[in-house]
Amino acid sequence: MRNNGDFLFASESVSEGHPDKVADQISDTVLDTYLAADPEARVACETLVTTNQIILAGEVRGPQSITKDMLIEKARETVKEIGYDQAGFSWKTANVQFLMHAQSPHIAIGVDSSGNKDEGAGDQGIMFGYATSETDSLMPAPIYYAHKILKNLHDLRKSDNPKGRGFLPDAKSQVTLRYVNGKPVGATSVVVSTQHKEDMLQSDIRHIVHDIIVKTLPEGWMCPEEEFYVNPTGIFVIGGPDGDCGLTGRKIIVDTYGGAAPHGGGAFSGKDPTKVDRSAAYACRYLAKNIVAAGLADSCTLQISYAIGVSHPLSVYVNLHETGKDVDERQLEKVLRELMDLSPRGIRKHLRMNRPIYKETAAYGHFGRKPDPIKDNFTWEKTDLVNDLRNAFNRK
């Protein structure tokens, strides 16, 4: 995203009931189940959901105590929590196929540590992280508000408020913001499509959603009435996996920065943290966020690259988008390597990632979330490197 000038920028989000997000949550539930039993378990779980069908596939290496029947039950529990008990997709009656198998020994050889060889990356790839000062969460404003609108709609649906009783789990949002001199100043359009019960009037849906958006956006940011779209097709009763097939890893832009920053192409959900697609992308966000939080720049993109079986990163690249505060980007790259061990093992240790903390990442974005001090989750959102970064560049 440009850091100056006047322009429009849009991002979308999807709710926990969107078919792809149902798949993501099931995959991360499988991952958490293994990590709870063995922090060193290896998991690469893919899920497909469609009309009354759930298919689990992938490869694992973990304790024998984790059985097929246990994971099938976990998948059903996840669907129940989301809220699907409909004729076309129900946690009770969906057919669950289990097609998971043992991890490839060729992958294991490259990744495992042995002798003098440290643990290698689980695959080659490039990972990006991003942060910007335009919101308190240091996330781009369009994706931040797109997520927040749906999260507030989710909270209403799950509450005792009678206004939420007619809403069902599947929903999407899209927020377009106007930027002036590189800063967001208001919405030019907002789109919300939300699944609902058959007897719910569209006029009531529009009124309730309008109130949610007005309360979610900053004061004065609401778009013109003619650019406010709710259920543009007119009805949205059949939704979720009954309305559309869902797959793990198809919402990678929703999961990250809403298109405001580059993406390496790798998905997150269902992958244990030896997979740098996930762990290194989290580390990139962590470092970029700390750079902006330290006041070294207003915007930061960070890229790290890896090769399968190699422990050290092949490259570290920082772009401050001409917003740096007298900071040399090449020097910053060196400082980051000194402050954090960017090997797969180093990242996992620094961010305490070998724990069952992933299911709740699978909806409403992996980034921009508030860490819970009790759960000790979303550790990559902490800003505990701020003082070290300031000291490295002689800042108070």
Tab-separated table of C-alpha atoms in Angstrom:
chain	number	residue	atom	x	y	z
A	1	MET	CA	0.000	0.000	0.000
A	2	ARG	CA	1.232	3.514	-0.784
A	3	ASN	CA	2.325	5.590	2.191
A	4	ASN	CA	1.366	8.934	0.698
A	5	GLY	CA	-1.149	10.432	-1.687
A	6	ASP	CA	-4.921	10.148	-1.963
A	7	PHE	CA	-6.456	6.790	-2.890
A	8	LEU	CA	-9.069	4.153	-2.060
A	9	PHE	CA	-8.127	0.767	-0.624
A	10	ALA	CA	-10.390	-2.201	0.175
A	11	SER	CA	-9.985	-5.372	2.231
A	12	GLU	CA	-12.346	-8.238	2.994
A	13	SER	CA	-12.885	-10.598	5.895
A	14	VAL	CA	-14.928	-13.755	6.428
A	15	SER	CA	-16.510	-15.133	9.585
A	16	GLU	CA	-15.781	-18.362	11.423
A	17	GLY	CA	-18.740	-19.936	9.596
A	18	HIS	CA	-17.377	-19.323	6.104
A	19	PRO	CA	-16.667	-22.726	4.477
A	20	ASP	CA	-12.924	-22.086	4.132
A	21	LYS	CA	-12.714	-20.926	7.742
A	22	VAL	CA	-14.605	-24.011	8.936
A	23	ALA	CA	-11.893	-26.048	7.210
A	24	ASP	CA	-9.118	-23.911	8.743
A	25	GLN	CA	-10.521	-24.300	12.247
A	26	ILE	CA	-10.831	-28.066	11.929
A	27	SER	CA	-7.241	-28.309	10.669
A	28	ASP	CA	-5.955	-26.219	13.557
A	29	THR	CA	-8.030	-28.277	15.996
A	30	VAL	CA	-6.212	-31.384	14.751
A	31	LEU	CA	-2.899	-29.550	15.190
A	32	ASP	CA	-3.737	-28.433	18.737
A	33	THR	CA	-4.802	-31.963	19.659
A	34	TYR	CA	-1.388	-33.301	18.665
A	35	LEU	CA	0.597	-30.466	20.278
A	36	ALA	CA	-1.317	-30.891	23.541
A	37	ALA	CA	-0.148	-34.501	23.648
A	38	ASP	CA	3.373	-33.928	22.268
A	39	PRO	CA	4.922	-30.469	21.753
A	40	GLU	CA	7.271	-31.975	19.146
A	41	ALA	CA	4.498	-33.528	17.033
A	42	ARG	CA	4.581	-32.893	13.299
A	43	VAL	CA	1.293	-32.076	11.604
A	44	ALA	CA	0.249	-31.001	8.129
A	45	CYS	CA	-3.548	-31.331	8.092
A	46	GLU	CA	-5.789	-30.346	5.183
A	47	THR	CA	-9.571	-30.272	5.520
A	48	LEU	CA	-12.338	-30.195	2.920
A	49	VAL	CA	-15.935	-29.486	3.876
A	50	THR	CA	-19.024	-29.617	1.695
A	51	THR	CA	-22.654	-30.694	2.025
A	52	ASN	CA	-22.651	-32.986	5.071
A	53	GLN	CA	-19.091	-34.108	4.338
A	54	ILE	CA	-15.834	-33.475	6.198
A	55	ILE	CA	-12.596	-34.896	4.798
A	56	LEU	CA	-9.376	-34.863	6.829
A	57	ALA	CA	-6.148	-35.522	4.918
A	58	GLY	CA	-2.447	-34.922	5.397
A	59	GLU	CA	0.533	-36.285	7.273
A	60	VAL	CA	1.378	-36.488	10.946
A	61	ARG	CA	3.999	-37.764	13.339
A	62	GLY	CA	2.799	-37.950	16.892
A	63	PRO	CA	1.790	-40.181	19.783
A	64	GLN	CA	-0.321	-43.269	19.209
A	65	SER	CA	-2.716	-41.994	21.880
A	66	ILE	CA	-4.156	-39.634	19.243
A	67	THR	CA	-6.585	-41.890	17.393
A	68	LYS	CA	-8.703	-41.572	14.288
A	69	ASP	CA	-11.898	-41.648	16.350
A	70	MET	CA	-10.578	-38.911	18.653
A	71	LEU	CA	-9.821	-36.586	15.741
A	72	ILE	CA	-13.168	-37.254	14.089
A	73	GLU	CA	-14.871	-36.305	17.352
A	74	LYS	CA	-12.725	-33.153	17.607
A	75	ALA	CA	-13.807	-32.160	14.097
A	76	ARG	CA	-17.467	-32.556	15.073
A	77	GLU	CA	-16.950	-30.511	18.240
A	78	THR	CA	-15.433	-27.686	16.190
A	79	VAL	CA	-18.399	-27.627	13.817
A	80	LYS	CA	-20.747	-27.595	16.812
A	81	GLU	CA	-18.935	-24.626	18.370
A	82	ILE	CA	-19.189	-22.709	15.106
A	83	GLY	CA	-22.937	-23.314	15.145
A	84	TYR	CA	-23.785	-25.667	12.285
A	85	ASP	CA	-26.688	-28.030	12.935
A	86	GLN	CA	-28.559	-27.631	9.648
A	87	ALA	CA	-30.029	-30.121	7.215
A	88	GLY	CA	-27.168	-29.677	4.751
A	89	PHE	CA	-24.329	-29.487	7.273
A	90	SER	CA	-24.595	-30.672	10.853
A	91	TRP	CA	-22.013	-31.573	13.445
A	92	LYS	CA	-24.193	-34.548	14.338
A	93	THR	CA	-24.762	-36.122	10.934
A	94	ALA	CA	-21.892	-35.055	8.672
A	95	ASN	CA	-19.877	-37.940	7.259
A	96	VAL	CA	-16.245	-37.582	8.360
A	97	GLN	CA	-13.609	-39.270	6.201
A	98	PHE	CA	-10.143	-39.733	7.711
A	99	LEU	CA	-7.291	-39.934	5.187
A	100	MET	CA	-4.270	-38.893	7.253
A	101	HIS	CA	-0.998	-40.841	7.146
A	102	ALA	CA	2.514	-40.853	8.602
A	103	GLN	CA	4.965	-38.069	7.752
A	104	SER	CA	7.252	-38.716	4.800
A	105	PRO	CA	10.642	-39.976	6.038
A	106	HIS	CA	12.354	-37.864	3.347
A	107	ILE	CA	10.868	-34.692	4.838
A	108	ALA	CA	11.711	-35.862	8.352
A	109	ILE	CA	15.391	-36.381	7.430
A	110	GLY	CA	15.685	-32.793	6.196
A	111	VAL	CA	13.874	-31.234	9.113
A	112	ASP	CA	15.086	-33.248	12.111
A	113	SER	CA	18.221	-32.326	14.014
A	114	SER	CA	20.944	-34.968	14.268
A	115	GLY	CA	24.598	-34.959	15.266
A	116	ASN	CA	25.947	-31.475	14.578
A	117	LYS	CA	23.014	-30.621	12.296
A	118	ASP	CA	20.444	-28.229	13.733
A	119	GLU	CA	16.780	-28.603	12.892
A	120	GLY	CA	16.114	-27.423	9.340
A	121	ALA	CA	13.222	-25.550	7.818
A	122	GLY	CA	10.279	-27.770	6.895
A	123	ASP	CA	10.185	-26.339	3.390
A	124	GLN	CA	11.683	-23.678	1.184
A	125	GLY	CA	9.825	-20.397	0.876
A	126	ILE	CA	9.596	-16.667	1.383
A	127	MET	CA	7.601	-15.160	4.236
A	128	PHE	CA	6.496	-11.568	4.755
A	129	GLY	CA	5.532	-9.510	7.773
A	130	TYR	CA	4.008	-6.044	7.879
A	131	ALA	CA	3.075	-3.336	10.348
A	132	THR	CA	1.751	0.191	10.019
A	133	SER	CA	0.985	2.952	12.502
A	134	GLU	CA	-2.445	3.690	11.048
A	135	THR	CA	-4.271	1.673	13.755
A	136	ASP	CA	-3.543	0.963	17.411
A	137	SER	CA	-3.011	-2.719	16.539
A	138	LEU	CA	-0.413	-1.626	13.945
A	139	MET	CA	-2.513	-3.300	11.253
A	140	PRO	CA	-3.806	-1.781	8.012
A	141	ALA	CA	-7.128	-0.089	8.699
A	142	PRO	CA	-9.240	-1.786	5.970
A	143	ILE	CA	-8.576	-5.353	7.155
A	144	TYR	CA	-8.701	-4.286	10.806
A	145	TYR	CA	-12.241	-2.920	10.462
A	146	ALA	CA	-13.397	-5.694	8.110
A	147	HIS	CA	-12.431	-8.225	10.811
A	148	LYS	CA	-13.920	-6.156	13.611
A	149	ILE	CA	-17.313	-5.789	11.926
A	150	LEU	CA	-17.673	-9.558	11.595
A	151	LYS	CA	-16.336	-10.230	15.077
A	152	ASN	CA	-18.947	-7.852	16.509
A	153	LEU	CA	-21.637	-9.586	14.439
A	154	HIS	CA	-20.376	-12.928	15.789
A	155	ASP	CA	-20.561	-11.623	19.366
A	156	LEU	CA	-24.161	-10.515	18.784
A	157	ARG	CA	-25.098	-13.919	17.328
A	158	LYS	CA	-23.589	-15.729	20.310
A	159	SER	CA	-25.129	-13.389	22.898
A	160	ASP	CA	-28.508	-13.469	24.635
A	161	ASN	CA	-29.590	-10.345	22.750
A	162	PRO	CA	-32.764	-11.212	20.779
A	163	LYS	CA	-31.440	-9.176	17.828
A	164	GLY	CA	-28.846	-11.862	17.212
A	165	ARG	CA	-31.195	-14.851	17.100
A	166	GLY	CA	-31.867	-14.744	13.379
A	167	PHE	CA	-28.232	-14.739	12.278
A	168	LEU	CA	-26.388	-17.890	11.178
A	169	PRO	CA	-22.603	-18.546	11.127
A	170	ASP	CA	-21.558	-17.703	7.548
A	171	ALA	CA	-20.720	-14.048	6.821
A	172	LYS	CA	-18.412	-11.837	4.754
A	173	SER	CA	-17.451	-8.180	4.910
A	174	GLN	CA	-15.618	-5.762	2.642
A	175	VAL	CA	-14.512	-2.288	3.674
A	176	THR	CA	-13.224	0.382	1.297
A	177	LEU	CA	-11.462	3.319	2.933
A	178	ARG	CA	-10.434	6.683	1.550
A	179	TYR	CA	-6.863	7.739	2.239
A	180	VAL	CA	-5.756	11.371	2.233
A	181	ASN	CA	-2.008	12.017	2.318
A	182	GLY	CA	-1.564	8.326	3.036
A	183	LYS	CA	-3.853	8.296	6.103
A	184	PRO	CA	-7.321	6.665	6.316
A	185	VAL	CA	-10.090	9.218	6.865
A	186	GLY	CA	-13.351	7.313	6.304
A	187	ALA	CA	-15.231	4.577	4.501
A	188	THR	CA	-16.502	5.044	0.962
A	189	SER	CA	-18.343	1.723	0.895
A	190	VAL	CA	-19.090	-1.223	3.178
A	191	VAL	CA	-20.409	-4.624	2.101
A	192	VAL	CA	-21.737	-7.258	4.521
A	193	SER	CA	-23.281	-10.561	3.493
A	194	THR	CA	-24.600	-12.564	6.413
A	195	GLN	CA	-26.394	-15.892	6.543
A	196	HIS	CA	-29.740	-15.731	8.300
A	197	LYS	CA	-32.816	-17.732	9.190
A	198	GLU	CA	-35.532	-17.928	6.558
A	199	ASP	CA	-38.061	-15.846	8.484
A	200	MET	CA	-35.731	-12.881	9.071
A	201	LEU	CA	-36.604	-9.722	7.137
A	202	GLN	CA	-33.865	-8.115	5.049
A	203	SER	CA	-34.867	-4.700	6.393
A	204	ASP	CA	-34.228	-5.911	9.950
A	205	ILE	CA	-30.875	-7.401	8.940
A	206	ARG	CA	-29.842	-4.148	7.308
A	207	HIS	CA	-30.820	-2.101	10.363
A	208	ILE	CA	-28.947	-4.365	12.818
A	209	VAL	CA	-25.827	-4.565	10.645
A	210	HIS	CA	-25.881	-0.786	10.135
A	211	ASP	CA	-25.820	-0.227	13.894
A	212	ILE	CA	-22.911	-2.650	14.279
A	213	ILE	CA	-20.869	-0.882	11.610
A	214	VAL	CA	-21.517	2.606	12.988
A	215	LYS	CA	-20.345	1.419	16.408
A	216	THR	CA	-17.311	-0.351	14.911
A	217	LEU	CA	-15.919	2.391	12.690
A	218	PRO	CA	-14.445	5.605	14.128
A	219	GLU	CA	-16.939	8.420	14.540
A	220	GLY	CA	-17.818	10.021	11.227
A	221	TRP	CA	-16.344	7.211	9.128
A	222	MET	CA	-19.628	5.572	8.021
A	223	CYS	CA	-20.011	5.396	4.263
A	224	PRO	CA	-22.896	7.061	2.358
A	225	GLU	CA	-26.165	5.134	2.584
A	226	GLU	CA	-26.149	4.384	-1.148
A	227	GLU	CA	-22.729	2.696	-0.767
A	228	PHE	CA	-23.811	0.491	2.139
A	229	TYR	CA	-24.636	-3.009	0.879
A	230	VAL	CA	-26.170	-5.788	2.970
A	231	ASN	CA	-26.895	-9.174	1.373
A	232	PRO	CA	-26.738	-7.729	-2.163
A	233	THR	CA	-28.303	-10.907	-3.639
A	234	GLY	CA	-31.378	-10.342	-1.449
A	235	ILE	CA	-31.342	-13.554	0.600
A	236	PHE	CA	-28.662	-15.689	2.265
A	237	VAL	CA	-30.234	-18.700	3.993
A	238	ILE	CA	-28.230	-21.555	2.465
A	239	GLY	CA	-24.646	-20.953	3.518
A	240	GLY	CA	-21.551	-22.496	5.021
A	241	PRO	CA	-20.278	-25.779	3.582
A	242	ASP	CA	-23.798	-26.590	2.328
A	243	GLY	CA	-23.677	-23.520	0.102
A	244	ASP	CA	-20.056	-23.750	-1.025
A	245	CYS	CA	-17.149	-26.149	-0.656
A	246	GLY	CA	-14.481	-25.103	1.857
A	247	LEU	CA	-10.767	-25.908	1.903
A	248	THR	CA	-7.924	-25.227	4.305
A	249	GLY	CA	-5.665	-22.365	3.290
A	250	ARG	CA	-7.814	-20.514	0.747
A	251	LYS	CA	-8.091	-17.259	2.697
A	252	ILE	CA	-4.413	-16.301	3.028
A	253	ILE	CA	-4.990	-12.588	2.358
A	254	VAL	CA	-7.837	-12.468	4.883
A	255	ASP	CA	-5.514	-14.234	7.342
A	256	THR	CA	-2.766	-11.625	6.966
A	257	TYR	CA	-2.918	-7.975	5.852
A	258	GLY	CA	-5.895	-7.718	3.515
A	259	GLY	CA	-3.686	-7.190	0.482
A	260	ALA	CA	-1.893	-4.173	1.940
A	261	ALA	CA	1.421	-6.075	1.985
A	262	PRO	CA	3.102	-8.834	-0.074
A	263	HIS	CA	2.380	-12.472	0.700
A	264	GLY	CA	4.731	-15.398	0.240
A	265	GLY	CA	1.878	-17.691	-0.795
A	266	GLY	CA	1.978	-20.208	2.043
A	267	ALA	CA	-1.093	-20.883	4.169
A	268	PHE	CA	-0.982	-21.250	7.957
A	269	SER	CA	-3.747	-23.450	9.367
A	270	GLY	CA	-3.089	-27.111	10.017
A	271	LYS	CA	0.700	-26.699	9.983
A	272	ASP	CA	2.881	-27.243	13.024
A	273	PRO	CA	5.504	-24.541	13.714
A	274	THR	CA	8.409	-26.445	12.129
A	275	LYS	CA	6.727	-25.326	8.907
A	276	VAL	CA	8.235	-21.910	8.244
A	277	ASP	CA	5.192	-21.015	6.136
A	278	ARG	CA	3.604	-20.418	9.501
A	279	SER	CA	6.282	-19.802	12.126
A	280	ALA	CA	8.481	-17.506	10.019
A	281	ALA	CA	5.474	-15.495	8.831
A	282	TYR	CA	4.571	-14.990	12.491
A	283	ALA	CA	8.179	-13.992	13.239
A	284	CYS	CA	8.111	-11.480	10.375
A	285	ARG	CA	4.960	-9.873	11.788
A	286	TYR	CA	6.531	-9.829	15.261
A	287	LEU	CA	9.672	-8.053	14.067
A	288	ALA	CA	7.844	-5.613	11.785
A	289	LYS	CA	5.415	-4.724	14.579
A	290	ASN	CA	8.224	-4.103	17.058
A	291	ILE	CA	10.029	-1.858	14.569
A	292	VAL	CA	6.945	0.335	14.162
A	293	ALA	CA	6.097	0.191	17.883
A	294	ALA	CA	9.644	1.337	18.661
A	295	GLY	CA	9.052	4.464	16.584
A	296	LEU	CA	11.756	3.587	14.059
A	297	ALA	CA	9.274	3.846	11.177
A	298	ASP	CA	5.587	4.360	10.432
A	299	SER	CA	5.452	1.383	8.093
A	300	CYS	CA	7.559	-1.751	7.710
A	301	THR	CA	7.622	-4.737	5.390
A	302	LEU	CA	9.953	-7.586	6.281
A	303	GLN	CA	10.858	-10.655	4.217
A	304	ILE	CA	12.752	-13.800	5.273
A	305	SER	CA	13.627	-16.742	3.010
A	306	TYR	CA	14.471	-20.376	3.791
A	307	ALA	CA	15.545	-23.636	2.133
A	308	ILE	CA	14.219	-27.024	3.216
A	309	GLY	CA	16.525	-28.727	5.686
A	310	VAL	CA	18.627	-25.569	6.250
A	311	SER	CA	18.355	-23.980	9.689
A	312	HIS	CA	19.523	-20.424	9.017
A	313	PRO	CA	17.520	-17.977	6.902
A	314	LEU	CA	18.969	-17.343	3.464
A	315	SER	CA	18.019	-13.670	3.549
A	316	VAL	CA	16.470	-10.962	5.716
A	317	TYR	CA	15.054	-7.908	3.943
A	318	VAL	CA	13.536	-4.773	5.502
A	319	ASN	CA	11.632	-2.032	3.654
A	320	LEU	CA	10.534	1.001	5.672
A	321	HIS	CA	8.737	2.576	2.703
A	322	GLU	CA	10.567	5.896	3.164
A	323	THR	CA	8.963	6.284	6.608
A	324	GLY	CA	12.099	5.409	8.601
A	325	LYS	CA	13.193	7.825	11.322
A	326	ASP	CA	16.895	8.135	10.469
A	327	VAL	CA	17.286	4.349	10.387
A	328	ASP	CA	19.473	2.520	7.906
A	329	GLU	CA	17.541	-0.495	6.631
A	330	ARG	CA	20.673	-2.602	6.074
A	331	GLN	CA	21.804	-1.962	9.625
A	332	LEU	CA	18.335	-2.815	10.867
A	333	GLU	CA	18.519	-6.179	9.086
A	334	LYS	CA	21.718	-6.973	10.988
A	335	VAL	CA	20.209	-5.877	14.307
A	336	LEU	CA	17.171	-8.118	13.822
A	337	ARG	CA	19.392	-11.167	13.306
A	338	GLU	CA	21.181	-10.301	16.558
A	339	LEU	CA	17.984	-9.793	18.558
A	340	MET	CA	16.229	-12.961	17.432
A	341	ASP	CA	17.418	-16.397	16.376
A	342	LEU	CA	15.578	-16.816	13.084
A	343	SER	CA	16.212	-20.528	12.713
A	344	PRO	CA	13.015	-22.613	12.889
A	345	ARG	CA	13.977	-23.810	16.379
A	346	GLY	CA	14.909	-20.277	17.455
A	347	ILE	CA	11.583	-18.841	16.322
A	348	ARG	CA	9.587	-21.530	18.069
A	349	LYS	CA	11.519	-21.059	21.292
A	350	HIS	CA	11.345	-17.252	21.236
A	351	LEU	CA	7.606	-17.145	20.522
A	352	ARG	CA	6.780	-20.316	22.520
A	353	MET	CA	5.014	-21.891	19.589
A	354	ASN	CA	5.079	-25.620	20.448
A	355	ARG	CA	1.777	-25.345	22.296
A	356	PRO	CA	-1.905	-25.854	21.416
A	357	ILE	CA	-2.570	-22.171	20.664
A	358	TYR	CA	-3.669	-22.262	17.045
A	359	LYS	CA	-7.397	-22.949	16.775
A	360	GLU	CA	-8.344	-19.403	17.732
A	361	THR	CA	-6.003	-17.982	15.079
A	362	ALA	CA	-8.071	-19.599	12.321
A	363	ALA	CA	-10.824	-16.944	12.206
A	364	TYR	CA	-10.678	-13.125	12.247
A	365	GLY	CA	-7.006	-12.910	11.280
A	366	HIS	CA	-3.730	-14.296	12.571
A	367	PHE	CA	-2.376	-10.790	13.128
A	368	GLY	CA	-3.552	-7.718	15.003
A	369	ARG	CA	-4.975	-9.822	17.846
A	370	LYS	CA	-4.507	-9.008	21.521
A	371	PRO	CA	-2.403	-11.533	23.469
A	372	ASP	CA	-4.157	-13.035	26.464
A	373	PRO	CA	-1.722	-13.040	29.426
A	374	ILE	CA	-3.442	-16.078	30.928
A	375	LYS	CA	-3.441	-18.177	27.752
A	376	ASP	CA	-0.087	-16.712	26.669
A	377	ASN	CA	-1.299	-16.758	23.065
A	378	PHE	CA	-0.591	-14.546	20.038
A	379	THR	CA	2.965	-14.098	21.290
A	380	TRP	CA	3.953	-12.706	17.891
A	381	GLU	CA	1.787	-9.661	18.661
A	382	LYS	CA	3.857	-8.667	21.690
A	383	THR	CA	6.118	-5.613	21.531
A	384	ASP	CA	8.800	-6.802	23.924
A	385	LEU	CA	11.675	-5.953	21.559
A	386	VAL	CA	10.907	-2.231	21.560
A	387	ASN	CA	13.541	-1.244	24.141
A	388	ASP	CA	16.225	-3.390	22.491
A	389	LEU	CA	15.514	-1.824	19.109
A	390	ARG	CA	15.559	1.690	20.516
A	391	ASN	CA	18.844	1.016	22.309
A	392	ALA	CA	20.372	-0.383	19.126
A	393	PHE	CA	19.716	2.932	17.399
A	394	ASN	CA	20.382	5.182	20.412
A	395	ARG	CA	16.755	6.173	20.879
A	396	LYS	CA	15.170	7.055	24.204
